[in-house]
Short mmCIF file of C-alpha atoms in Angstrom, two decimals:
data_model
loop_
_atom_site.label_atom_id
_atom_site.label_comp_id
_atom_site.label_asym_id
_atom_site.label_seq_id
_atom_site.Cartn_x
_atom_site.Cartn_y
_atom_site.Cartn_z
CA UNK A 1 79.84 100.28 71.83
CA UNK A 2 79.40 97.16 69.69
CA UNK A 3 81.43 94.51 71.47
CA UNK A 4 81.04 91.14 69.77
CA UNK A 5 78.39 89.21 71.77
CA UNK A 6 80.37 85.96 71.42
CA UNK A 7 84.04 86.90 70.99
CA UNK A 8 85.97 84.81 68.48
CA UNK A 9 88.44 82.63 70.48
CA UNK A 10 91.03 82.73 67.70
CA UNK A 11 90.96 86.52 67.56
CA UNK A 12 91.16 86.73 71.36
CA UNK A 13 94.25 84.53 71.30
CA UNK A 14 95.81 86.76 68.64
CA UNK A 15 95.17 89.84 70.77
CA UNK A 16 96.66 88.11 73.81
CA UNK A 17 99.77 87.26 71.79
CA UNK A 18 100.18 90.91 70.81
CA UNK A 19 99.69 92.12 74.39
CA UNK A 20 102.22 89.59 75.59
CA UNK A 21 104.76 90.55 72.92
CA UNK A 22 104.47 94.23 73.90
CA UNK A 23 104.92 93.28 77.60
CA UNK A 24 101.59 95.00 78.26
CA UNK A 25 101.59 94.50 82.03
CA UNK A 26 101.36 96.62 85.15
CA UNK A 27 105.04 96.81 86.06
CA UNK A 28 106.37 97.67 82.57
CA UNK A 29 103.67 100.33 82.16
CA UNK A 30 104.48 101.79 85.56
CA UNK A 31 108.17 101.91 84.68
CA UNK A 32 107.30 103.51 81.33
CA UNK A 33 105.47 106.50 82.77
CA UNK A 34 106.47 106.50 86.45
CA UNK A 35 104.73 105.72 89.72
CA UNK A 36 103.44 109.25 90.32
CA UNK A 37 101.71 109.36 86.92
CA UNK A 38 100.36 105.85 87.51
CA UNK A 39 98.86 106.91 90.84
CA UNK A 40 97.38 110.02 89.22
CA UNK A 41 95.46 107.87 86.72
CA UNK A 42 93.61 106.25 89.63
CA UNK A 43 92.37 109.76 90.48
CA UNK A 44 91.14 110.33 86.92
CA UNK A 45 94.17 112.34 85.74
CA UNK A 46 95.80 111.19 82.50
CA UNK A 47 97.88 114.29 81.68
CA UNK A 48 100.85 113.14 83.84
CA UNK A 49 101.03 109.92 81.79
CA UNK A 50 100.84 111.83 78.49
CA UNK A 51 103.64 114.18 79.59
CA UNK A 52 105.77 111.22 80.67
CA UNK A 53 105.24 109.39 77.35
CA UNK A 54 105.96 112.40 75.15
CA UNK A 55 106.45 111.24 71.56
CA UNK A 56 107.28 107.63 72.44
CA UNK A 57 105.88 105.33 69.78
CA UNK A 58 106.87 101.87 71.02
CA UNK A 59 104.11 99.22 70.95
CA UNK A 60 103.85 99.50 74.75
CA UNK A 61 103.44 103.29 74.62
CA UNK A 62 100.84 103.04 71.83
CA UNK A 63 98.85 100.38 73.66
CA UNK A 64 99.11 102.39 76.88
CA UNK A 65 97.52 105.44 75.27
CA UNK A 66 94.99 103.38 73.34
CA UNK A 67 93.80 100.80 75.88
CA UNK A 68 94.74 102.27 79.27
CA UNK A 69 93.85 105.92 78.61
CA UNK A 70 91.21 105.26 75.95
CA UNK A 71 92.67 107.73 73.44
CA UNK A 72 92.65 107.51 69.62
CA UNK A 73 96.00 106.60 68.07
CA UNK A 74 97.38 106.77 64.51
CA UNK A 75 96.30 103.71 62.54
CA UNK A 76 99.89 102.72 61.51
CA UNK A 77 101.02 102.81 65.17
CA UNK A 78 98.11 100.62 66.28
CA UNK A 79 98.80 98.17 63.45
CA UNK A 80 102.45 97.94 64.50
CA UNK A 81 101.40 97.31 68.10
CA UNK A 82 98.91 94.59 67.10
CA UNK A 83 100.61 92.66 64.28
CA UNK A 84 98.90 89.32 64.97
CA UNK A 85 95.41 90.78 65.39
CA UNK A 86 95.35 93.60 62.84
CA UNK A 87 92.93 96.49 62.55
CA UNK A 88 90.13 94.56 60.84
CA UNK A 89 90.03 91.95 63.59
CA UNK A 90 90.25 94.68 66.24
CA UNK A 91 87.06 96.15 64.76
CA UNK A 92 85.49 92.69 64.47
CA UNK A 93 85.95 92.16 68.21
CA UNK A 94 84.39 95.58 68.81
CA UNK A 95 87.50 96.96 70.52
CA UNK A 96 88.32 99.78 68.11
CA UNK A 97 87.00 101.59 65.05
CA UNK A 98 88.61 103.55 62.23
CA UNK A 99 88.23 107.33 62.59
CA UNK A 100 89.93 109.06 59.67
CA UNK A 101 93.67 108.45 59.95
CA UNK A 102 93.28 107.27 63.56
CA UNK A 103 91.82 104.28 65.34
CA UNK A 104 89.42 105.13 68.15
CA UNK A 105 89.26 102.72 71.12
CA UNK A 106 85.82 101.39 72.03
CA UNK A 107 86.91 99.81 75.32
CA UNK A 108 89.47 100.08 78.07
CA UNK A 109 91.80 97.10 78.44
CA UNK A 110 94.06 97.21 81.45
CA UNK A 111 96.38 94.81 83.28
CA UNK A 112 95.01 93.82 86.70
CA UNK A 113 97.29 92.24 89.30
CA UNK A 114 96.06 89.84 91.96
CA UNK A 115 97.43 87.77 94.84
CA UNK A 116 95.92 84.50 96.08
CA UNK A 117 97.03 81.21 97.63
CA UNK A 118 98.82 80.23 94.43
CA UNK A 119 100.88 83.41 94.38
CA UNK A 120 100.96 86.63 92.36
CA UNK A 121 99.35 86.85 88.94
CA UNK A 122 97.94 89.30 86.42
CA UNK A 123 95.10 89.41 83.92
CA UNK A 124 94.06 91.66 81.07
CA UNK A 125 90.60 93.04 81.85
CA UNK A 126 88.46 94.77 79.23
CA UNK A 127 85.59 97.08 80.21
CA UNK A 128 83.74 100.11 78.93
CA UNK A 129 85.39 103.48 78.45
CA UNK A 130 85.19 105.49 81.67
CA UNK A 131 84.03 109.10 82.06
CA UNK A 132 87.59 110.40 81.60
CA UNK A 133 87.86 108.75 78.19
CA UNK A 134 84.28 109.58 77.25
CA UNK A 135 84.39 113.17 78.49
CA UNK A 136 80.77 112.81 79.66
CA UNK A 137 78.70 111.10 82.33
CA UNK A 138 78.49 107.32 82.02
CA UNK A 139 75.78 105.74 79.85
CA UNK A 140 73.16 103.63 81.61
CA UNK A 141 74.46 100.34 80.17
CA UNK A 142 78.07 100.98 81.24
CA UNK A 143 80.10 97.85 82.10
CA UNK A 144 82.47 98.69 84.92
CA UNK A 145 86.06 97.55 85.12
CA UNK A 146 87.87 96.51 88.29
CA UNK A 147 86.96 99.05 90.96
CA UNK A 148 87.13 99.34 94.71
CA UNK A 149 84.09 97.14 95.32
CA UNK A 150 85.50 94.41 93.05
CA UNK A 151 88.78 94.41 94.95
CA UNK A 152 86.97 94.39 98.30
CA UNK A 153 84.91 91.33 97.38
CA UNK A 154 87.99 89.58 96.02
CA UNK A 155 89.70 90.03 99.40
CA UNK A 156 86.63 88.69 101.21
CA UNK A 157 86.19 85.40 99.40
CA UNK A 158 87.22 82.42 101.51
CA UNK A 159 90.18 80.73 99.75
CA UNK A 160 88.83 77.17 99.75
CA UNK A 161 88.89 74.61 96.95
CA UNK A 162 85.36 73.92 95.67
CA UNK A 163 83.75 71.88 92.94
CA UNK A 164 81.08 74.31 91.71
CA UNK A 165 80.91 78.07 92.15
CA UNK A 166 78.51 80.82 91.04
CA UNK A 167 79.37 84.45 90.32
CA UNK A 168 76.00 86.23 90.29
CA UNK A 169 76.12 89.59 88.52
CA UNK A 170 79.53 88.96 87.02
CA UNK A 171 79.98 92.31 85.19
CA UNK A 172 83.36 92.26 83.46
CA UNK A 173 83.99 88.81 84.99
CA UNK A 174 86.73 89.62 87.48
CA UNK A 175 85.22 87.60 90.36
CA UNK A 176 84.57 84.61 88.11
CA UNK A 177 88.22 84.67 87.01
CA UNK A 178 89.43 84.79 90.60
CA UNK A 179 87.10 82.03 91.78
CA UNK A 180 87.99 79.88 88.76
CA UNK A 181 91.49 79.49 90.20
CA UNK A 182 90.15 77.35 93.06
CA UNK A 183 86.92 75.93 91.61
CA UNK A 184 86.33 73.03 89.25
CA UNK A 185 83.58 74.86 87.36
CA UNK A 186 82.18 78.40 87.60
CA UNK A 187 78.84 79.68 86.35
CA UNK A 188 78.85 83.45 85.78
CA UNK A 189 75.51 85.22 85.29
CA UNK A 190 74.41 88.73 84.47
CA UNK A 191 71.30 90.51 83.27
CA UNK A 192 73.41 92.44 80.74
CA UNK A 193 74.38 90.76 77.47
CA UNK A 194 77.20 93.29 77.09
CA UNK A 195 78.58 92.42 80.51
CA UNK A 196 78.61 88.74 79.58
CA UNK A 197 80.40 89.59 76.33
CA UNK A 198 83.09 91.40 78.32
CA UNK A 199 83.32 88.52 80.77
CA UNK A 200 83.71 85.94 78.02
CA UNK A 201 86.31 88.07 76.22
CA UNK A 202 88.31 88.45 79.43
CA UNK A 203 88.20 84.71 80.07
CA UNK A 204 89.45 84.04 76.53
CA UNK A 205 92.20 86.67 76.75
CA UNK A 206 93.54 85.07 79.91
CA UNK A 207 93.17 81.43 78.87
CA UNK A 208 90.57 80.55 81.51
CA UNK A 209 88.34 77.75 80.23
CA UNK A 210 86.28 76.61 83.25
CA UNK A 211 83.71 79.45 83.28
CA UNK A 212 80.24 79.18 81.76
CA UNK A 213 78.41 82.47 81.09
CA UNK A 214 74.62 82.65 81.35
CA UNK A 215 72.15 85.47 80.76
CA UNK A 216 69.41 86.23 83.30
CA UNK A 217 68.29 88.01 86.45
CA UNK A 218 69.23 86.94 89.97
CA UNK A 219 69.03 83.13 90.38
CA UNK A 220 66.84 82.49 87.33
CA UNK A 221 69.70 81.18 85.14
CA UNK A 222 70.61 78.55 87.79
CA UNK A 223 67.13 77.39 88.84
CA UNK A 224 67.34 74.05 90.62
CA UNK A 225 71.15 74.11 90.88
CA UNK A 226 73.30 74.25 94.01
CA UNK A 227 76.84 75.49 94.52
CA UNK A 228 79.64 75.13 97.04
CA UNK A 229 80.44 78.84 96.74
CA UNK A 230 78.36 81.80 95.62
CA UNK A 231 79.96 85.23 95.26
CA UNK A 232 78.22 88.41 94.22
CA UNK A 233 78.90 92.09 93.87
CA UNK A 234 75.25 92.72 92.97
CA UNK A 235 73.78 96.02 91.74
CA UNK A 236 72.93 96.98 95.32
CA UNK A 237 73.01 100.77 95.04
CA UNK A 238 69.78 102.30 96.35
CA UNK A 239 68.41 104.54 93.59
CA UNK A 240 65.11 106.47 93.59
CA UNK A 241 62.67 105.11 91.05
CA UNK A 242 61.87 108.57 89.71
CA UNK A 243 61.74 110.17 86.28
CA UNK A 244 65.03 111.66 85.18
CA UNK A 245 67.17 109.52 87.51
CA UNK A 246 69.46 107.29 85.42
CA UNK A 247 69.57 103.59 86.23
CA UNK A 248 73.02 102.15 85.68
CA UNK A 249 72.97 98.41 84.99
CA UNK A 250 76.25 97.82 86.80
CA UNK A 251 74.97 99.23 90.11
CA UNK A 252 71.13 99.52 90.07
CA UNK A 253 68.99 96.44 90.43
CA UNK A 254 65.74 98.18 89.52
CA UNK A 255 64.04 97.53 92.89
CA UNK A 256 62.98 99.93 95.62
CA UNK A 257 65.37 100.58 98.49
CA UNK A 258 67.41 97.58 99.61
CA UNK A 259 64.93 95.02 98.27
CA UNK A 260 67.54 93.49 95.96
CA UNK A 261 69.83 92.53 98.84
CA UNK A 262 66.83 91.15 100.73
CA UNK A 263 65.79 89.09 97.71
CA UNK A 264 69.31 87.71 97.34
CA UNK A 265 69.56 86.69 100.99
CA UNK A 266 66.18 84.98 100.95
CA UNK A 267 66.87 83.12 97.71
CA UNK A 268 70.55 82.16 98.09
CA UNK A 269 70.10 79.38 100.70
CA UNK A 270 68.19 77.21 98.21
CA UNK A 271 71.26 77.27 95.94
CA UNK A 272 73.87 76.24 98.52
CA UNK A 273 75.14 72.71 98.98
CA UNK A 274 75.57 71.41 102.58
CA UNK A 275 78.56 73.35 103.89
CA UNK A 276 78.27 75.79 100.99
CA UNK A 277 79.05 79.49 101.48
CA UNK A 278 77.59 82.63 99.89
CA UNK A 279 79.45 85.95 100.10
CA UNK A 280 78.32 89.33 98.84
CA UNK A 281 78.56 93.09 99.26
CA UNK A 282 75.44 95.09 100.00
CA UNK A 283 73.66 98.19 101.23
CA UNK A 284 70.86 98.19 103.78
CA UNK A 285 68.62 100.90 105.15
CA UNK A 286 67.83 101.88 108.73
CA UNK A 287 64.08 102.36 108.83
CA UNK A 288 62.61 102.30 112.30
CA UNK A 289 65.16 99.63 113.27
CA UNK A 290 68.84 99.44 112.41
CA UNK A 291 69.94 98.12 109.05
CA UNK A 292 71.74 95.19 110.67
CA UNK A 293 68.53 94.16 112.44
CA UNK A 294 66.67 94.24 109.14
CA UNK A 295 69.35 92.12 107.46
CA UNK A 296 69.16 89.58 110.29
CA UNK A 297 65.41 89.24 109.74
CA UNK A 298 66.00 88.29 106.07
CA UNK A 299 68.28 85.32 106.82
CA UNK A 300 66.67 81.98 107.78
CA UNK A 301 67.52 80.91 111.31
CA UNK A 302 68.85 77.54 110.19
CA UNK A 303 71.75 79.21 108.34
CA UNK A 304 75.05 80.42 109.72
CA UNK A 305 75.30 84.16 109.12
CA UNK A 306 78.08 86.68 109.59
CA UNK A 307 77.34 90.28 108.59
CA UNK A 308 79.90 93.06 108.96
CA UNK A 309 78.81 96.66 108.51
CA UNK A 310 81.83 98.72 107.46
CA UNK A 311 80.27 102.17 107.32
CA UNK A 312 76.98 104.00 107.68
CA UNK A 313 76.08 107.12 105.69
CA UNK A 314 73.39 109.72 106.09
CA UNK A 315 70.89 110.02 103.21
CA UNK A 316 72.68 113.19 102.06
CA UNK A 317 76.12 111.59 102.13
CA UNK A 318 74.85 108.51 100.31
CA UNK A 319 73.08 110.49 97.59
CA UNK A 320 76.10 112.68 96.90
CA UNK A 321 78.40 109.64 96.72
CA UNK A 322 76.42 107.86 94.03
CA UNK A 323 75.48 110.94 92.01
CA UNK A 324 79.19 111.73 91.73
CA UNK A 325 79.89 108.08 90.88
CA UNK A 326 77.71 108.48 87.78
CA UNK A 327 79.83 111.41 86.63
CA UNK A 328 77.49 114.26 87.66
CA UNK A 329 79.18 116.92 89.80
CA UNK A 330 77.72 119.74 91.94
CA UNK A 331 78.65 122.27 89.25
CA UNK A 332 76.48 120.44 86.70
CA UNK A 333 72.89 121.57 86.14
CA UNK A 334 71.59 118.04 86.69
CA UNK A 335 73.12 117.60 90.15
CA UNK A 336 70.46 119.39 92.26
CA UNK A 337 67.46 117.62 90.66
CA UNK A 338 69.15 114.28 91.25
CA UNK A 339 69.98 115.17 94.84
CA UNK A 340 66.36 116.21 95.46
CA UNK A 341 65.08 112.94 94.00
CA UNK A 342 67.33 110.90 96.29
CA UNK A 343 66.49 112.88 99.43
CA UNK A 344 62.76 112.85 98.63
CA UNK A 345 62.85 109.06 98.23
CA UNK A 346 64.67 108.49 101.52
CA UNK A 347 62.37 110.90 103.37
CA UNK A 348 59.19 109.31 101.98
CA UNK A 349 60.31 105.85 103.15
CA UNK A 350 61.62 106.98 106.54
CA UNK A 351 65.25 106.10 105.86
CA UNK A 352 67.62 107.57 108.44
CA UNK A 353 70.90 105.86 107.47
CA UNK A 354 72.33 103.53 104.85
CA UNK A 355 74.86 100.88 105.79
CA UNK A 356 77.45 99.21 103.58
CA UNK A 357 79.10 95.94 104.39
CA UNK A 358 79.80 92.28 103.83
CA UNK A 359 77.49 89.29 104.18
CA UNK A 360 78.52 85.67 104.61
CA UNK A 361 75.96 82.86 104.66
CA UNK A 362 76.69 79.18 105.20
CA UNK A 363 74.41 76.19 104.94
CA UNK A 364 75.53 73.91 107.79
CA UNK A 365 76.81 70.51 106.77
CA UNK A 366 74.70 68.99 109.57
CA UNK A 367 70.93 69.45 109.24
CA UNK A 368 70.07 69.42 112.94
CA UNK A 369 70.53 72.34 115.35
CA UNK A 370 72.66 70.28 117.74
CA UNK A 371 75.32 67.62 117.70
CA UNK A 372 77.02 65.86 120.59
CA UNK A 373 80.39 67.00 121.80
CA UNK A 374 83.43 64.96 122.62
CA UNK A 375 85.41 67.71 124.34
CA UNK A 376 85.31 68.87 127.95
CA UNK A 377 84.24 72.45 128.62
CA UNK A 378 84.54 72.53 132.40
CA UNK A 379 87.97 71.74 133.93
CA UNK A 380 86.42 70.87 137.30
CA UNK A 381 83.44 68.69 136.34
CA UNK A 382 84.42 67.54 132.85
CA UNK A 383 80.86 68.20 131.67
CA UNK A 384 80.14 67.78 128.00
CA UNK A 385 78.87 70.70 125.96
CA UNK A 386 76.37 70.49 123.12
CA UNK A 387 76.07 72.72 120.09
CA UNK A 388 75.12 76.26 121.15
CA UNK A 389 73.36 77.04 117.88
CA UNK A 390 74.14 78.52 114.53
CA UNK A 391 76.69 81.24 113.96
CA UNK A 392 74.82 84.57 114.07
CA UNK A 393 77.21 87.53 114.05
CA UNK A 394 75.97 90.99 113.11
CA UNK A 395 78.55 93.64 113.92
CA UNK A 396 79.91 97.04 112.94
CA UNK A 397 83.67 97.14 112.30
CA UNK A 398 85.23 100.37 111.12
CA UNK A 399 88.91 99.62 111.80
CA UNK A 400 91.24 98.58 108.96
CA UNK A 401 91.02 94.89 108.05
CA UNK A 402 93.67 92.59 106.60
CA UNK A 403 93.56 89.16 104.94
CA UNK A 404 89.80 89.27 105.32
CA UNK A 405 89.06 86.03 103.47
CA UNK A 406 91.43 84.07 105.68
CA UNK A 407 90.04 85.81 108.79
CA UNK A 408 86.50 84.82 107.85
CA UNK A 409 87.62 81.26 107.19
CA UNK A 410 89.35 81.15 110.58
CA UNK A 411 86.24 82.57 112.27
CA UNK A 412 84.04 79.85 110.80
CA UNK A 413 86.55 77.19 111.86
CA UNK A 414 86.67 78.62 115.41
CA UNK A 415 82.87 78.58 115.63
CA UNK A 416 82.82 74.93 114.55
CA UNK A 417 85.58 74.07 117.01
CA UNK A 418 83.71 75.61 119.93
CA UNK A 419 80.67 73.47 119.28
CA UNK A 420 82.66 70.66 120.87
CA UNK A 421 83.85 72.73 123.81
CA UNK A 422 87.18 74.39 124.46
CA UNK A 423 90.31 72.58 123.26
CA UNK A 424 92.39 71.00 125.98
CA UNK A 425 95.36 73.21 125.19
CA UNK A 426 95.50 76.71 123.74
CA UNK A 427 98.19 79.01 122.36
CA UNK A 428 98.21 82.76 121.76
CA UNK A 429 97.96 83.75 118.09
CA UNK A 430 101.22 85.14 116.71
CA UNK A 431 99.73 88.56 115.88
CA UNK A 432 98.38 89.24 119.39
CA UNK A 433 100.08 91.76 121.66
CA UNK A 434 99.21 93.05 125.12
CA UNK A 435 99.08 96.71 126.17
CA UNK A 436 98.96 97.84 129.82
CA UNK A 437 98.05 101.37 130.87
CA UNK A 438 99.13 102.60 134.30
CA UNK A 439 98.63 105.88 136.11
CA UNK A 440 101.93 107.52 137.11
CA UNK A 441 103.21 105.99 140.33
CA UNK A 442 100.83 102.99 140.27
CA UNK A 443 102.08 99.41 140.24
CA UNK A 444 98.86 97.90 138.90
CA UNK A 445 97.49 98.72 135.47
CA UNK A 446 94.16 100.46 135.17
CA UNK A 447 93.54 99.03 131.68
CA UNK A 448 94.83 95.83 130.05
CA UNK A 449 94.13 95.33 126.35
CA UNK A 450 94.79 92.55 123.86
CA UNK A 451 95.48 93.82 120.34
CA UNK A 452 95.05 91.76 117.18
CA UNK A 453 97.62 92.73 114.57
CA UNK A 454 95.93 91.13 111.53
CA UNK A 455 92.53 89.91 110.43
CA UNK A 456 89.82 92.04 111.97
CA UNK A 457 92.22 94.09 114.11
CA UNK A 458 90.11 93.69 117.24
CA UNK A 459 91.02 95.23 120.60
CA UNK A 460 89.69 93.49 123.74
CA UNK A 461 89.85 94.82 127.30
CA UNK A 462 90.68 92.10 129.83
CA UNK A 463 91.15 91.95 133.58
CA UNK A 464 94.16 90.53 135.40
CA UNK A 465 92.57 87.06 135.65
CA UNK A 466 91.95 86.71 131.92
CA UNK A 467 95.29 88.35 131.10
CA UNK A 468 96.97 85.78 133.34
CA UNK A 469 95.14 82.96 131.60
CA UNK A 470 96.14 84.19 128.14
CA UNK A 471 99.73 84.70 129.23
CA UNK A 472 99.94 81.06 130.35
CA UNK A 473 98.58 79.64 127.10
CA UNK A 474 101.78 78.22 125.64
CA UNK A 475 100.40 74.84 124.59
CA UNK A 476 102.13 73.01 127.44
CA UNK A 477 99.61 73.44 130.24
CA UNK A 478 96.01 72.33 129.79
CA UNK A 479 93.12 74.75 130.14
CA UNK A 480 92.18 73.01 133.38
CA UNK A 481 95.69 73.30 134.81
CA UNK A 482 95.88 77.01 134.06
CA UNK A 483 92.44 77.64 135.58
CA UNK A 484 93.34 75.68 138.72
CA UNK A 485 96.59 77.63 139.15
CA UNK A 486 94.74 80.93 138.80
CA UNK A 487 92.13 79.84 141.35
CA UNK A 488 94.92 79.12 143.84
CA UNK A 489 96.66 82.41 143.03
CA UNK A 490 93.52 84.52 143.52
CA UNK A 491 92.27 82.29 146.37
CA UNK A 492 88.81 81.77 144.85
CA UNK A 493 86.82 78.57 144.25
CA UNK A 494 87.68 77.03 140.87
CA UNK A 495 84.01 76.76 139.92
CA UNK A 496 83.45 80.48 140.51
CA UNK A 497 86.58 81.46 138.61
CA UNK A 498 85.69 79.20 135.69
CA UNK A 499 82.12 80.49 135.49
CA UNK A 500 83.58 83.97 134.98
CA UNK A 501 86.46 83.06 132.67
CA UNK A 502 85.00 80.38 130.43
CA UNK A 503 82.63 82.51 128.29
CA UNK A 504 85.32 85.16 127.83
CA UNK A 505 87.91 82.54 126.84
CA UNK A 506 85.45 81.21 124.29
CA UNK A 507 85.11 84.70 122.83
CA UNK A 508 88.88 84.96 122.51
CA UNK A 509 88.96 81.63 120.67
CA UNK A 510 86.04 82.71 118.48
CA UNK A 511 87.83 85.96 117.56
CA UNK A 512 91.20 84.34 116.87
CA UNK A 513 93.18 85.60 119.88
CA UNK A 514 93.61 82.02 121.14
CA UNK A 515 94.15 78.99 118.92
CA UNK A 516 94.09 75.24 119.59
CA UNK A 517 97.62 74.04 120.34
CA UNK A 518 97.22 71.08 118.00
#
């Protein structure tokens, strides 16, 4: 594919005008060929869409076949669908090429919806033809469109306004576009010139002007610069460095094992401003110790760190996943040699499992490890609490998550709040419910659980004392008043009750079950 390395802005605007005139957007396309056919396309099936379209030759139908499905279309139909751009300019941009009486697409160009703090929006995103359109396995220099990992990272990014942001390994540019909505300036980097060409084209198509694209590996293009936000969906896939194993630029960083994620985590802190946050997806290997323990060892102790492992695969499961991702299936002759190469590599390096998850780093705004507190932590003695240290959370969460970016933002805020002690008054978060389990005939529950309806969907077992405390948190009574009432109710010394309750209350605040009343 010969995508123009620096797309012509005037031609990009002409293409955008044609796409807009044809109403080339998700909802009109879905109405055109139906929801079932639309869902089938996500599974790699385009026949339902073709059957639904039939002989329709409207501009929207032509562009749907050409750009969404990646199928050649008659030259007159494409010219009618792109009257402002024209066929010559389409070829000049590298998006299509004449093939007899037809025009053959050289890229996919699909509408991509998104939701953020400013509401619902949609972009046109160009990327390479996929294996369905190609009819073969992907080439090594394939530039991926918006996939599951892209959407996952988009949901993770904390929705805060920042001055400068970095999208490292931008690919087709989707993260840079998203971040550009709440950043003054964005630098988007990639080792692939073709990826940067796609990213720049997509920015032009969607009228986004605050992104600068730079070529280079890792942090080399931004040496000496610092950012308020760094996001990255890096090429973290662990691939054996063996002859005959293809290395896909969009997913393989060219290093052994999980060394690329390690390199990122060791280098990123130098590029964060005070209070700056870095967020990325990654894989890590269990080798002698768990993958989470290895990740923890890569992150400097002076940084806040929150790592969530979402799943863990065996070497066999991991190898099969990524061999299939490249378009090679078990029925293909090349599948078994690739599988052997992966398993041999994992065995030689003692890898027993591979984890996938999310990493958040934050450079604290305060350089020292401690700061004085102004809030009371003990309702009996009024003792002041000092900073307990940096945020260091390394956990495995397999349950469904919701509004992850907001949940991470709330978790950071709760950690900062607790450095000054517990708030004077607390309230129960609106998504928290209580479940009590009783044996038949019993008056007292054997299990009491607090359930979080959103965010991280945590479930916490509590006893009657903590359940009573939470139930009284309505913002009217102070923490000290509730604790004193419970001490009288259970007829125990307040100091003993508080020593038991206080660390568990702090955990509930940290995890978002309890919020400051103010």
